[in-house]
Amino acid sequence: MPGAWQWTRPAGMLRPVDEIAMLTRRYMHEYGATRDHLANVALAFRKHANRNPDAMMRDRPLTRDEYMAARWISEPLCLFDNCLETDGALAVVITSAERARDLPHPPAFLHSFAQGLPQQHQPMINFFCDDPLRGPAWSCAARLWERSDFRPGDIPVAQIYDAFSPLIPLSLEGYGFCDRGEGAAYTDGGALEWPDGRLPTNTSGGGMSEAYVHGFNLILEGVRQIRGTSVCQVDDATACLVTSGEGVPTSALVLRR
Amino acid sequence: MDTTRLTHDREDPNPQPFWEGCERGVLLVQICEACRARRMPPRPMCPRCRSLESRWQETSGRGTIWSFVVPHPPLLPAYTAVAPYNVIVVALEEDENIRYVGNLVTSADASLGEVDPATIRIGEPVRVVFARVEDVTLPRWVRR
């Protein structure tokens, strides 16, 4: 096994899900997060996908009981904590604001973007550093908000990279929607669900229930929210946060009208 | 079908002292000659003071379980055969920011699946043992 993998693969930590499950177990231990919190994430995204004619899971509702009874993939993560596997092709057209002015569709403006990773980060296996639960989202968010007129509290809708459900609470903390350790509890009360949640998230179903195209479909859904064409359209979607993965060197952008 | 276990990188010179330590039955950690900060995984430069001078230090071989997972199939064939098994991250007793990935076993050469995962707890004290796997020696952990 080359490089970093020689420290993990021989012990049978073979897959990305095993690596993220390790951080998840520690996160649950430190902050009292539970499988119910992870189910909040999976069920919210599935509800959005059930409204989306293009979603792989359009016709597959998911209940909390089904979530709890699902087979393990890597404890504490079960089948429904994982994204889908999808072959897909998507495109975005990026042009100047001036050229976009007379295009047939209303544009989504790139308001702010950033990339980031913390010191001594090990992609996917961030448990060798001093503070493993403070991942790249924190570094990325600092630059993203520094360059933005919007603050987390101004963001009415988000598309957050969801290869695995625990990346949502970790990202909510990293991008400043709540304090550290509060990301799991943030998901309670339907907070991520359209239309009434405080932050409708992954409104097309995300990687877990629309399609897993490595997060690209999250960008398209962000554009739809800004244009007003989402199947789970948020009222007054003045801005949308779109993030890449937590736990790896990452990036994020804020789209606006 | 490949039924072998995955083993370490014999082409990369940087971590070889660690693996040679395992052959001798000692768990090593890389330590900076300039600022004495330990680091794991090994690398050429100290992340704290950027010194390129380092050496290898013998550890206590004791630690506590920092986190653990229980992988279930689909897995590679050699691992499917012993699944579900545990993978643990151990925080070193003398430096909790030094962590190793391994397995909690009942004895050095026991199957990876022998410890009941339902009995494993974060914070459990463990000590290192060494298992011969194919032609290499890997650190594993037992309760203490």
Coordinates of C-alpha atoms in Angstrom, one line a residue:
Chain A
M1 CA 0.0 0.0 0.0
P2 CA 1.5 3.4 -1.0
G3 CA 1.7 6.5 1.1
A4 CA -0.9 7.3 3.7
W5 CA -2.8 4.1 3.0
Q6 CA -0.1 1.9 4.6
W7 CA -1.2 3.2 8.0
T8 CA -4.9 2.2 7.6
R9 CA -5.5 -0.4 4.9
P10 CA -3.6 -3.3 6.4
A11 CA -6.0 -3.1 9.5
G12 CA -9.0 -3.5 7.2
M13 CA -9.9 0.2 6.9
L14 CA -10.5 -0.2 3.2
R15 CA -13.2 2.2 2.0
P16 CA -14.1 5.8 2.4
V17 CA -17.1 4.8 4.5
D18 CA -14.7 3.2 7.0
E19 CA -12.7 6.3 7.3
I20 CA -15.6 8.7 7.8
A21 CA -17.3 6.2 10.2
M22 CA -14.2 6.5 12.4
L23 CA -14.6 10.3 12.6
T24 CA -18.3 9.9 13.1
R25 CA -18.0 7.5 16.1
R26 CA -15.6 10.0 17.7
Y27 CA -18.0 12.9 16.9
M28 CA -20.9 11.0 18.5
H29 CA -18.8 10.3 21.6
E30 CA -17.7 13.9 22.0
Y31 CA -21.0 15.6 21.3
G32 CA -23.8 13.2 22.1
A33 CA -24.8 12.9 18.4
T34 CA -26.9 9.8 17.6
R35 CA -28.1 7.8 14.7
D36 CA -31.4 9.7 14.9
H37 CA -29.4 12.8 13.9
L38 CA -27.9 11.0 10.9
A39 CA -31.4 9.8 10.0
N40 CA -32.6 13.4 10.0
V41 CA -30.2 14.0 7.2
A42 CA -31.0 10.9 5.2
L43 CA -34.8 11.4 5.5
A44 CA -34.7 15.1 4.6
F45 CA -32.8 14.5 1.4
R46 CA -35.0 11.6 0.5
K47 CA -38.1 13.7 0.9
H48 CA -36.6 16.3 -1.5
A49 CA -35.7 13.5 -4.0
N50 CA -39.3 12.2 -3.9
R51 CA -40.4 15.5 -5.4
N52 CA -37.6 15.5 -8.1
P53 CA -38.5 13.7 -11.3
D54 CA -34.8 13.3 -12.2
A55 CA -33.8 11.8 -8.8
M56 CA -32.7 8.1 -8.7
M57 CA -34.8 7.8 -5.5
R58 CA -37.8 9.7 -6.8
D59 CA -40.1 6.7 -6.2
R60 CA -38.5 5.4 -3.1
P61 CA -39.8 6.9 0.1
L62 CA -37.7 6.3 3.3
T63 CA -39.0 6.0 6.8
R64 CA -37.1 6.3 10.1
D65 CA -37.9 2.7 10.8
E66 CA -36.4 1.6 7.5
Y67 CA -33.3 3.7 8.2
M68 CA -32.8 2.1 11.6
A69 CA -33.3 -1.4 10.3
A70 CA -30.9 -1.0 7.3
R71 CA -27.9 -3.2 7.1
W72 CA -24.6 -1.9 8.4
I73 CA -21.8 -0.8 6.0
S74 CA -19.3 0.3 8.6
E75 CA -20.7 0.8 12.1
P76 CA -21.9 3.3 13.1
L77 CA -22.9 4.1 9.4
C78 CA -25.6 2.1 7.7
L79 CA -26.7 1.8 4.1
F80 CA -28.7 5.0 4.1
D81 CA -25.8 7.0 5.5
N82 CA -24.0 6.5 2.1
C83 CA -24.4 8.3 -1.2
L84 CA -25.6 6.6 -4.3
E85 CA -23.5 5.3 -7.2
T86 CA -24.3 7.2 -10.4
D87 CA -23.0 7.5 -13.9
G88 CA -23.9 11.1 -14.9
A89 CA -22.8 14.0 -17.0
L90 CA -23.6 17.6 -16.1
A91 CA -22.4 21.0 -17.4
V92 CA -22.4 24.6 -16.2
V93 CA -21.7 27.6 -18.5
I94 CA -19.6 30.3 -16.9
T95 CA -19.5 33.7 -18.5
S96 CA -19.2 37.4 -17.7
A97 CA -22.1 39.2 -15.9
E98 CA -22.3 41.5 -18.9
R99 CA -22.8 38.6 -21.4
A100 CA -25.2 36.9 -19.1
R101 CA -27.5 39.9 -19.1
D102 CA -29.3 39.1 -22.3
L103 CA -29.2 35.3 -22.1
P104 CA -32.6 33.5 -22.1
H105 CA -32.3 32.2 -18.5
P106 CA -31.7 34.3 -15.4
P107 CA -28.1 33.9 -14.3
A108 CA -26.8 32.8 -10.9
F109 CA -23.9 35.0 -9.9
L110 CA -20.8 33.7 -8.4
H111 CA -20.6 35.9 -5.3
S112 CA -17.8 34.3 -3.3
F113 CA -15.7 31.2 -3.5
A114 CA -12.8 29.7 -1.6
Q115 CA -10.7 26.6 -1.1
G116 CA -9.1 25.3 2.0
L117 CA -7.5 22.7 4.1
P118 CA -6.0 22.8 7.6
Q119 CA -2.4 22.3 8.6
Q120 CA -1.2 18.7 8.5
H121 CA -4.5 17.5 7.0
Q122 CA -4.6 13.8 5.9
P123 CA -7.4 13.4 3.3
M124 CA -10.2 11.2 4.6
I125 CA -8.1 10.0 7.5
N126 CA -7.9 13.2 9.5
F127 CA -7.4 11.5 12.8
F128 CA -3.6 12.0 13.0
C129 CA -3.7 15.8 13.6
D130 CA -4.3 17.7 16.9
D131 CA -8.0 18.4 16.2
P132 CA -9.5 15.8 13.9
L133 CA -13.1 17.1 14.1
R134 CA -12.0 20.6 12.9
G135 CA -11.8 19.7 9.2
P136 CA -11.2 21.5 6.0
A137 CA -14.6 23.2 6.0
W138 CA -13.4 25.4 8.8
S139 CA -10.4 26.7 6.8
C140 CA -12.5 27.1 3.6
A141 CA -15.3 28.9 5.4
A142 CA -13.0 31.5 6.9
R143 CA -12.0 32.6 3.4
L144 CA -15.4 32.2 1.9
W145 CA -17.2 34.5 4.4
E146 CA -14.3 36.9 4.4
R147 CA -15.0 37.5 0.7
S148 CA -18.8 37.5 1.0
D149 CA -21.4 40.1 1.7
F150 CA -23.6 37.3 3.0
R151 CA -23.1 35.7 6.4
P152 CA -24.2 32.2 7.4
G153 CA -27.3 33.7 8.9
D154 CA -28.2 35.3 5.6
I155 CA -28.2 32.1 3.7
P156 CA -31.7 30.7 3.1
V157 CA -30.8 27.5 1.3
A158 CA -27.7 25.2 1.0
Q159 CA -26.3 22.4 -1.0
I160 CA -23.8 20.6 1.2
Y161 CA -21.6 17.7 -0.1
D162 CA -23.1 14.5 1.2
A163 CA -21.1 11.5 0.3
F164 CA -21.9 10.4 3.8
S165 CA -24.6 11.8 6.2
P166 CA -22.2 12.8 9.0
L167 CA -20.6 15.3 6.6
I168 CA -23.7 17.5 7.0
P169 CA -23.4 18.2 10.8
L170 CA -19.6 18.6 10.4
S171 CA -20.1 21.0 7.5
L172 CA -22.9 23.0 9.3
E173 CA -20.4 23.6 12.1
G174 CA -17.5 24.3 9.7
Y175 CA -19.4 26.9 7.7
G176 CA -20.7 28.6 10.8
F177 CA -24.5 27.7 10.8
C178 CA -24.1 26.6 14.4
D179 CA -21.3 26.3 17.0
R180 CA -18.9 23.4 17.3
G181 CA -20.6 20.2 18.5
E182 CA -24.1 21.5 17.6
G183 CA -24.3 20.3 14.0
A184 CA -26.2 17.1 14.9
A185 CA -28.8 18.8 17.1
Y186 CA -29.2 21.5 14.4
T187 CA -30.8 18.8 12.1
D188 CA -33.6 18.2 14.6
G189 CA -37.2 19.4 14.0
G190 CA -36.9 19.1 10.2
A191 CA -34.3 21.9 10.0
L192 CA -32.9 20.7 6.7
E193 CA -36.3 20.0 5.1
W194 CA -38.1 22.1 2.5
P195 CA -40.3 24.1 2.8
D196 CA -40.4 24.9 6.6
G197 CA -36.9 24.1 7.8
R198 CA -34.6 26.8 8.9
L199 CA -32.0 25.8 6.3
P200 CA -33.5 23.6 3.5
T201 CA -30.5 21.6 2.4
N202 CA -29.8 19.5 -0.7
T203 CA -33.2 20.4 -2.1
S204 CA -32.9 18.1 -5.1
G205 CA -32.0 15.1 -3.0
G206 CA -28.2 15.6 -3.0
G207 CA -25.7 12.8 -3.4
M208 CA -27.6 10.5 -1.1
S209 CA -30.9 10.6 -2.9
E210 CA -30.8 12.5 -6.3
A211 CA -27.5 11.2 -7.8
Y212 CA -23.9 11.0 -6.8
V213 CA -22.0 13.0 -9.4
H214 CA -19.2 13.9 -7.0
G215 CA -21.1 17.0 -5.9
F216 CA -21.6 18.5 -9.3
N217 CA -25.3 18.1 -9.1
L218 CA -25.3 20.3 -6.0
I219 CA -24.0 23.2 -8.1
L220 CA -26.8 22.7 -10.6
E221 CA -29.4 22.7 -7.8
G222 CA -27.8 25.8 -6.4
V223 CA -28.3 27.5 -9.8
R224 CA -31.9 26.3 -9.9
Q225 CA -32.6 27.8 -6.5
I226 CA -31.3 31.1 -7.6
R227 CA -33.2 31.0 -10.8
G228 CA -36.4 29.9 -9.0
T229 CA -36.8 26.6 -10.8
S230 CA -36.1 24.0 -8.1
V231 CA -38.8 21.4 -7.4
C232 CA -38.3 22.4 -3.7
Q233 CA -38.1 26.1 -4.4
V234 CA -37.2 28.2 -1.4
D235 CA -39.0 31.5 -1.2
D236 CA -36.8 34.5 -1.7
A237 CA -33.7 32.4 -2.5
T238 CA -31.4 35.4 -2.6
A239 CA -28.2 33.3 -2.0
C240 CA -27.3 29.6 -1.9
L241 CA -24.2 28.0 -0.3
V242 CA -22.7 25.1 -2.3
T243 CA -20.0 23.1 -0.7
S244 CA -17.6 20.4 -1.7
G245 CA -16.6 17.5 0.6
E246 CA -15.7 17.9 4.3
G247 CA -12.8 15.6 5.3
V248 CA -10.8 16.3 2.2
P249 CA -9.1 19.4 0.8
T250 CA -12.3 21.3 -0.1
S251 CA -14.0 24.3 -1.7
A252 CA -17.2 26.2 -1.5
L253 CA -19.1 28.9 -3.3
V254 CA -21.9 31.3 -2.6
L255 CA -24.3 31.9 -5.5
R256 CA -26.6 34.9 -5.6
R257 CA -29.3 36.4 -7.7
Chain B
M1 CA -9.3 -13.6 -6.9
D2 CA -6.8 -11.8 -4.7
T3 CA -7.2 -13.2 -1.2
T4 CA -4.1 -11.5 0.3
R5 CA -4.2 -8.9 3.1
L6 CA -3.0 -5.4 2.3
T7 CA 0.4 -4.6 3.7
H8 CA 2.7 -1.6 4.0
D9 CA 4.7 0.3 1.4
R10 CA 8.2 -1.2 1.0
E11 CA 9.2 1.2 -1.7
D12 CA 8.9 4.3 0.5
P13 CA 12.1 4.8 2.5
N14 CA 10.6 7.3 5.0
P15 CA 8.6 5.0 7.2
Q16 CA 10.9 1.9 7.0
P17 CA 12.3 2.4 10.5
F18 CA 8.7 2.1 11.9
W19 CA 8.1 -1.2 10.1
E20 CA 11.6 -2.5 11.2
G21 CA 10.6 -1.6 14.7
C22 CA 7.6 -3.8 14.4
E23 CA 9.8 -6.6 13.2
R24 CA 11.8 -6.2 16.5
G25 CA 8.6 -6.0 18.6
V26 CA 8.8 -2.3 19.4
L27 CA 6.3 0.5 18.5
L28 CA 8.2 3.5 17.4
V29 CA 7.3 7.1 16.8
Q30 CA 9.2 9.8 14.8
I31 CA 10.4 12.7 16.9
C32 CA 11.9 16.0 15.9
E33 CA 15.5 16.5 16.9
A34 CA 15.0 20.3 17.1
C35 CA 11.7 20.8 19.0
R36 CA 11.0 17.3 20.3
A37 CA 7.5 17.2 18.8
R38 CA 6.4 13.7 17.9
R39 CA 4.7 13.1 14.6
M40 CA 2.7 10.3 13.0
P41 CA 2.5 9.3 10.1
P42 CA 6.2 9.8 9.5
R43 CA 7.3 12.6 7.1
P44 CA 10.6 14.3 6.3
M45 CA 9.8 17.8 7.9
C46 CA 8.6 18.7 11.4
P47 CA 5.1 20.3 11.1
R48 CA 5.8 22.5 14.1
C49 CA 9.3 23.9 13.5
R50 CA 10.2 22.7 10.0
S51 CA 13.4 21.0 11.0
L52 CA 14.5 18.2 8.8
E53 CA 16.3 16.4 11.6
S54 CA 14.5 13.6 13.2
R55 CA 14.9 10.3 14.9
W56 CA 12.9 7.3 16.0
Q57 CA 11.9 6.9 19.6
E58 CA 10.5 3.8 21.3
T59 CA 7.0 4.3 22.8
S60 CA 5.3 2.8 25.8
G61 CA 3.3 0.7 23.5
R62 CA 0.2 1.7 25.6
G63 CA -2.7 3.8 24.7
T64 CA -6.5 4.2 24.8
I65 CA -9.1 3.6 22.1
W66 CA -9.9 7.0 20.5
S67 CA -12.5 5.6 18.1
F68 CA -13.5 2.4 16.3
V69 CA -15.6 1.1 13.4
V70 CA -17.0 -2.2 12.4
P71 CA -16.7 -2.8 8.7
H72 CA -19.2 -5.1 7.0
P73 CA -19.1 -6.5 3.5
P74 CA -18.7 -5.7 0.6
L75 CA -15.0 -5.8 1.4
L76 CA -11.9 -7.3 -0.2
P77 CA -12.0 -11.2 0.0
A78 CA -9.4 -11.6 2.8
Y79 CA -11.3 -9.2 5.0
T80 CA -14.7 -10.5 4.1
A81 CA -13.6 -13.8 5.5
V82 CA -13.2 -12.3 9.0
A83 CA -16.0 -9.6 8.9
P84 CA -17.5 -8.1 10.8
Y85 CA -14.3 -7.1 12.5
N86 CA -13.1 -4.0 14.3
V87 CA -10.7 -1.3 13.3
I88 CA -9.6 1.0 16.1
V89 CA -7.7 4.3 16.4
V90 CA -5.4 4.3 19.5
A91 CA -4.2 7.4 21.1
L92 CA -0.7 6.9 22.6
E93 CA -0.5 7.1 26.4
E94 CA 2.4 9.6 26.5
D95 CA 1.0 11.8 23.7
E96 CA -2.7 11.7 23.0
N97 CA -2.2 13.5 19.6
I98 CA -0.2 10.5 18.3
R99 CA -2.6 8.0 17.0
Y100 CA -2.2 4.6 15.4
V101 CA -4.8 2.6 13.3
G102 CA -5.0 -1.1 14.1
N103 CA -7.3 -3.9 15.3
L104 CA -8.3 -4.9 18.8
V105 CA -7.6 -8.7 19.1
T106 CA -7.7 -11.3 21.8
S107 CA -4.0 -12.2 21.1
A108 CA -1.4 -11.2 18.6
D109 CA -2.2 -13.9 16.1
A110 CA -6.0 -14.2 16.7
S111 CA -8.5 -13.5 14.0
L112 CA -9.6 -9.9 13.5
G113 CA -13.2 -10.8 14.2
E114 CA -12.8 -12.4 17.6
V115 CA -13.5 -9.4 19.9
D116 CA -17.3 -8.9 20.2
P117 CA -17.7 -5.3 18.7
A118 CA -20.6 -4.6 21.2
T119 CA -18.0 -4.7 24.0
I120 CA -15.6 -2.1 22.6
R121 CA -15.6 1.3 24.3
I122 CA -13.9 4.6 23.5
G123 CA -11.3 5.2 26.2
E124 CA -10.5 1.5 26.8
P125 CA -6.9 1.0 27.7
V126 CA -4.9 -1.2 25.3
R127 CA -1.3 -2.3 24.6
V128 CA 0.5 -3.2 21.4
V129 CA 1.2 -6.7 20.2
F130 CA 2.8 -7.7 16.9
A131 CA 1.4 -10.1 14.4
R132 CA 3.2 -11.8 11.5
V133 CA 0.9 -11.3 8.4
E134 CA 2.3 -12.9 5.3
D135 CA 5.8 -11.5 5.1
V136 CA 5.5 -8.4 7.3
T137 CA 4.8 -7.6 11.0
L138 CA 1.9 -5.4 11.9
P139 CA 1.0 -3.8 15.2
R140 CA -2.2 -4.8 16.8
W141 CA -3.8 -4.1 20.2
V142 CA -5.0 -6.1 23.1
R143 CA -6.9 -5.0 26.2
R144 CA -4.9 -4.4 29.4

